Amino acid sequence: MSPIASQRAICFFDILYADMREGEMSGSPKPIEFLGAPASPYTRKMLAYLRYRGIPYRFHISMHDSLKGYPQPKPALFPTFYLPDEAGELQAVTDSTPLIRRFEGEYQGRPALPDDPVTRFLQDIVEDYADEWLTKIMFHYRWAVPENADHVAPLLVYWMMPQAAKGPANDLAENFAARQAGRLGVVGSNDATAATIEASYRRVLACLDDLIATRPFLFGTRPSAADFAIYGQFTQLLGIEPTSAAIARESAPRLLAWIDHLEDATGYAAHDDGWLSRDEAATTLRPLFAEIGRTYAPYMQANAAAHAASEKQVTLEIDGAPWTQATFPYQAKCLRVLRDSFAALSTQDQTAVRDAFDGTGCEVLTTPP
């Protein structure tokens, strides 16, 4: 099946499956409604998470007419969930990580976050790395490589408007590609950083391929939010962008199969003993923490410092090479949340995290500014 046919089949399946579950689950909660797009890694992250958890949902592809009149998020981001606030008023909510934490509290069974506080914090780091660093790699391969942009831009238009006439669709695709290419500097992709980004991609492929060779998922025999976060980015890198997909086919074919397993992980059991212990996670995930400490950690620290100083540019060295990009306030917030989570751990648990990160470069993620 072609990538576009596969994506369309997934979207149809999600709408149909939600309808079936709504009718079959007497007394079950009303399906969660949300708007997204197949080319959005965060949409794919949430779809896979909801399927695994068995949470009823109704997925609408962007520009679906049935969502007219719904509240609008500011800024407009994918996916957009429509959820009640404390007063029962419908709100547009967009951030995948807090959404997962909300759903973990509101729905019982098959949790995607480990119970052990140390293992959970390690999981949080990997999830944020996927959301905030792997997305740089995805955006780079999608829009900085001309043949990839030429491939994906028409798909983006037809995913939203399958009946669009070819001429207008091509015009929209060309304009959208140009606009996205103009935003490459926002995520850090430029001539000076391209080699760093691409080397990082190859290393993380090798690292994850080695990990998945030993167990089904990163933190044991059941998937975590970190697995779903990586899955979301990899649906694009391994399944849509031709250049990055070719690299994965050559160097890490195991991961191509792995993302298919994560697409619908409902067949995997969620036994309490399915999580790695904190010591097992610290030991076996150390190569991944070293990669995170090599790229994401120094960037996040420098970005937070630049944001605190009201500087418009982040400038640092990553892996011995210069890195410059616009300061990203949201990623400064992400680091603050992680540091606050670490500060909330007990002294004993903080020591366990420090031991897990010792010498990897991840130590800065736990250190207050």
XYZ file of C-alpha atoms in Angstrom:
369
model
C 0.000 0.000 0.000
C 1.318 3.441 -0.866
C 2.033 5.937 1.941
C -0.965 8.098 1.004
C -3.292 5.116 0.716
C -2.057 3.841 4.042
C -2.618 7.201 5.721
C -6.139 7.514 4.293
C -6.972 3.997 5.410
C -5.769 4.829 8.918
C -7.944 7.949 9.061
C -11.044 6.089 7.808
C -10.372 3.294 10.283
C -10.174 5.730 13.182
C -13.529 7.362 12.396
C -15.225 3.999 11.833
C -13.663 2.420 14.903
C -14.781 5.312 17.102
C -18.338 4.941 15.832
C -18.296 1.208 16.571
C -16.957 1.680 20.081
C -19.498 4.396 20.837
C -22.312 1.989 19.970
C -20.839 -1.083 21.638
C -19.703 0.355 24.946
C -22.936 0.893 26.844
C -22.509 3.525 29.496
C -19.013 4.403 28.294
C -17.854 8.032 28.124
C -18.725 10.056 25.087
C -15.931 9.805 22.508
C -13.331 12.542 22.688
C -13.416 14.666 19.559
C -10.250 16.042 18.076
C -8.909 17.556 14.906
C -5.620 16.581 13.332
C -3.700 15.675 10.214
C -1.825 12.568 9.018
C 1.306 14.673 8.442
C 1.318 15.849 12.070
C 3.592 13.675 14.245
C 1.736 14.794 17.362
C -1.588 13.758 15.841
C -0.123 10.336 15.151
C 1.291 10.184 18.682
C -2.134 10.806 20.183
C -3.969 8.438 17.856
C -1.659 5.574 18.801
C -1.910 6.459 22.504
C -5.720 6.587 22.466
C -5.969 3.276 20.624
C -3.670 1.554 23.103
C -5.523 2.957 26.099
C -8.915 2.054 24.624
C -10.164 5.608 25.102
C -13.200 6.323 22.864
C -12.485 9.045 20.320
C -13.670 10.564 17.076
C -10.876 11.811 14.826
C -11.551 14.570 12.304
C -9.082 15.380 9.570
C -8.324 19.107 9.411
C -10.893 21.288 7.617
C -13.686 18.811 8.399
C -16.992 20.680 8.083
C -18.450 19.130 11.232
C -16.068 21.176 13.394
C -17.430 24.563 12.364
C -18.455 26.485 15.452
C -16.062 24.680 17.775
C -13.703 26.798 19.901
C -10.473 27.746 18.156
C -7.036 27.197 19.710
C -4.538 30.032 19.904
C -2.229 29.351 18.195
C -3.812 26.834 15.846
C -1.911 23.560 16.292
C -2.426 19.872 15.562
C -3.875 17.948 17.150
C -6.651 20.063 18.672
C -8.791 18.313 21.302
C -12.186 19.654 22.360
C -12.522 19.047 26.087
C -14.563 20.519 28.939
C -12.865 22.825 31.408
C -13.655 22.879 35.144
C -16.880 24.779 34.451
C -17.948 22.306 31.786
C -17.295 24.711 28.920
C -15.787 23.223 25.787
C -12.186 24.309 25.233
C -9.662 23.749 22.443
C -6.568 22.015 23.903
C -3.459 21.256 21.859
C -0.399 20.144 23.861
C 0.093 16.376 23.588
C 2.159 15.833 26.748
C -0.260 17.489 29.225
C -3.125 15.836 27.352
C -1.660 12.410 28.032
C -1.225 13.288 31.719
C -4.854 14.438 31.833
C -6.129 11.253 30.194
C -3.935 9.097 32.450
C -5.854 10.579 35.377
C -9.313 10.466 33.824
C -9.326 6.963 32.282
C -8.573 3.703 34.027
C -6.641 0.724 32.675
C -3.551 0.208 30.530
C -1.621 3.296 31.716
C 1.208 4.526 29.504
C 3.283 6.014 32.323
C 5.351 3.897 34.745
C 4.375 3.899 38.411
C 7.927 4.121 39.720
C 8.793 7.849 40.024
C 12.364 7.452 38.772
C 11.397 5.337 35.769
C 8.618 7.786 35.033
C 10.984 10.762 35.104
C 13.371 8.974 32.753
C 10.379 8.325 30.512
C 9.450 12.013 30.636
C 12.918 12.965 29.400
C 12.717 10.589 26.441
C 9.213 11.779 25.550
C 10.292 15.414 25.589
C 13.386 14.587 23.521
C 11.128 13.050 20.882
C 8.689 15.951 20.928
C 11.264 18.752 20.955
C 14.403 17.384 19.257
C 13.283 14.655 16.876
C 10.781 17.136 15.488
C 13.730 19.316 14.422
C 15.059 16.349 12.482
C 11.637 15.710 10.943
C 11.149 19.340 9.932
C 14.658 19.493 8.491
C 14.245 16.440 6.276
C 10.752 17.511 5.206
C 11.482 21.081 4.131
C 15.254 21.542 3.768
C 15.609 18.718 1.243
C 13.945 19.885 -2.018
C 12.862 16.452 -3.260
C 11.215 15.740 0.090
C 9.338 19.047 0.028
C 8.188 18.320 -3.527
C 6.938 14.934 -2.364
C 5.086 15.937 0.791
C 3.589 19.321 -0.109
C 0.950 17.912 -2.522
C 0.105 15.170 -0.011
C -0.585 17.807 2.628
C -3.067 19.509 0.329
C -4.833 16.321 -0.746
C -5.011 14.975 2.807
C -6.987 18.097 3.696
C -8.917 18.409 0.434
C -8.998 15.096 -1.476
C -11.298 16.535 -4.152
C -9.193 19.634 -4.877
C -8.544 20.271 -8.559
C -4.968 19.542 -9.608
C -4.058 23.106 -10.649
C -5.209 24.877 -7.457
C -3.823 22.011 -5.366
C -0.394 22.403 -6.932
C -0.482 26.162 -6.310
C -1.411 25.606 -2.668
C 1.325 22.999 -2.291
C 3.960 25.293 -3.774
C 2.948 28.208 -1.558
C 2.825 26.052 1.560
C 6.230 24.508 0.868
C 7.755 27.949 0.406
C 6.220 29.165 3.652
C 7.469 26.140 5.601
C 10.949 26.381 4.105
C 11.006 29.960 5.352
C 10.429 28.669 8.888
C 13.404 26.303 8.911
C 15.433 28.776 10.949
C 12.799 28.706 13.677
C 13.508 25.050 14.409
C 17.249 25.371 13.883
C 17.715 23.924 10.406
C 20.219 25.891 8.334
C 23.433 25.366 6.386
C 25.542 25.395 9.555
C 23.371 22.919 11.482
C 22.352 20.493 8.724
C 25.255 18.103 9.307
C 24.599 18.049 13.069
C 20.916 17.269 12.537
C 21.575 14.510 10.033
C 24.305 12.898 12.128
C 21.959 12.991 15.127
C 19.297 11.185 13.099
C 21.641 8.378 12.098
C 22.852 7.908 15.666
C 19.377 7.766 17.180
C 18.300 5.245 14.558
C 21.204 2.991 15.539
C 20.576 3.487 19.247
C 16.867 2.716 19.059
C 17.443 -0.228 16.748
C 19.753 -1.755 19.352
C 17.220 -1.173 22.146
C 14.270 -2.644 20.293
C 16.344 -5.727 19.479
C 16.184 -6.635 23.185
C 12.539 -5.904 24.084
C 9.283 -4.725 22.497
C 9.325 -1.169 23.880
C 11.717 1.289 25.443
C 10.630 0.802 29.043
C 9.670 -2.855 28.957
C 7.039 -5.100 27.402
C 4.371 -2.401 27.295
C 4.469 0.942 25.472
C 4.979 4.250 27.245
C 4.194 7.814 26.242
C 7.840 8.032 25.141
C 7.305 5.195 22.670
C 4.262 6.966 21.241
C 6.180 10.240 20.988
C 8.999 8.611 19.028
C 6.444 6.752 16.944
C 4.769 10.043 15.980
C 7.991 11.537 14.649
C 9.017 8.285 12.973
C 5.722 7.953 11.089
C 6.966 10.981 9.181
C 10.718 10.292 9.045
C 10.411 6.593 8.225
C 7.154 6.641 6.306
C 6.755 9.925 4.422
C 10.027 11.798 3.833
C 11.860 9.870 1.079
C 15.418 10.769 2.134
C 15.112 9.945 5.824
C 13.030 6.850 5.022
C 15.755 5.552 2.700
C 18.358 6.008 5.443
C 16.192 4.015 7.861
C 15.604 1.236 5.338
C 19.337 0.821 4.922
C 20.462 1.161 8.527
C 17.536 0.315 10.824
C 14.843 -1.762 9.071
C 13.767 -3.131 12.460
C 12.370 0.309 13.322
C 10.141 0.292 10.255
C 8.438 -2.787 11.665
C 8.407 -1.319 15.176
C 6.333 1.705 14.199
C 3.791 -0.629 12.619
C 3.469 -2.409 15.971
C 2.978 0.907 17.758
C 0.334 2.072 15.305
C -2.101 -0.235 17.061
C -0.602 -1.724 20.217
C -3.924 -2.944 21.619
C -2.718 -6.540 21.353
C 0.048 -5.979 23.895
C -0.730 -6.829 27.514
C -0.350 -4.186 30.200
C 0.818 -6.326 33.097
C 2.075 -4.521 36.185
C 5.447 -6.236 35.823
C 5.759 -5.074 32.224
C 7.824 -2.016 33.156
C 11.583 -2.081 33.575
C 12.827 -1.424 37.085
C 14.546 1.900 37.648
C 17.946 0.173 37.642
C 17.190 -1.717 34.424
C 15.990 1.468 32.722
C 19.059 3.412 33.847
C 21.421 0.729 32.578
C 19.858 -0.313 29.283
C 18.774 3.180 28.205
C 22.160 4.734 28.933
C 23.170 4.897 25.230
C 19.969 6.802 24.500
C 20.584 9.160 27.424
C 24.083 9.771 26.071
C 22.601 10.749 22.720
C 20.040 12.994 24.407
C 22.836 14.604 26.425
C 24.863 15.154 23.277
C 22.248 17.209 21.420
C 18.922 17.972 23.055
C 20.184 18.682 26.577
C 22.724 21.411 25.707
C 20.271 22.992 23.295
C 17.473 23.085 25.880
C 19.786 24.613 28.494
C 21.043 27.297 26.094
C 17.561 28.070 24.823
C 16.229 28.505 28.350
C 19.114 30.825 29.232
C 18.549 32.890 26.085
C 14.841 33.128 26.820
C 15.483 34.196 30.421
C 17.823 36.922 29.133
C 15.240 38.065 26.529
C 17.654 37.229 23.737
C 16.172 36.576 20.307
C 18.829 34.086 19.224
C 20.257 30.928 20.782
C 23.916 30.361 20.014
C 25.929 27.383 21.246
C 27.968 24.405 20.125
C 26.314 21.021 19.702
C 28.568 18.050 19.131
C 31.469 20.399 18.404
C 29.641 22.357 15.700
C 27.977 25.808 15.818
C 24.228 25.946 16.387
C 22.161 29.110 15.984
C 18.400 29.501 15.891
C 15.601 31.718 17.115
C 14.853 31.471 20.828
C 11.901 29.154 21.434
C 9.805 30.161 24.490
C 7.792 26.941 24.503
C 10.908 24.790 24.792
C 12.066 26.946 27.699
C 8.746 26.055 29.337
C 9.347 22.362 28.635
C 12.680 22.460 30.443
C 11.132 24.294 33.371
C 8.446 21.608 33.678
C 11.060 18.849 33.641
C 13.167 20.586 36.270
C 10.090 21.137 38.440
C 9.232 17.433 38.117
C 12.738 16.521 39.206
C 12.549 18.913 42.165
C 9.320 17.207 43.284
C 11.071 13.828 43.582
C 12.253 12.566 46.936
C 15.929 12.975 47.786
C 16.491 9.246 47.250
C 14.768 9.335 43.853
C 16.735 12.412 42.787
C 19.934 10.546 43.592
C 18.791 7.616 41.441
C 18.108 9.964 38.508
C 21.495 11.658 38.915
C 23.170 8.257 38.920
C 21.312 7.303 35.727
C 22.407 10.515 34.012
C 25.958 10.664 35.372
C 28.371 11.310 32.513
C 25.690 11.371 29.787
C 25.233 15.142 29.521
C 21.635 14.896 30.705
C 22.565 16.241 34.130
C 21.748 19.802 33.003
C 18.095 18.816 32.569
C 17.752 18.453 36.330
C 19.748 21.505 37.374
C 17.894 24.746 38.219
C 19.083 27.775 36.207
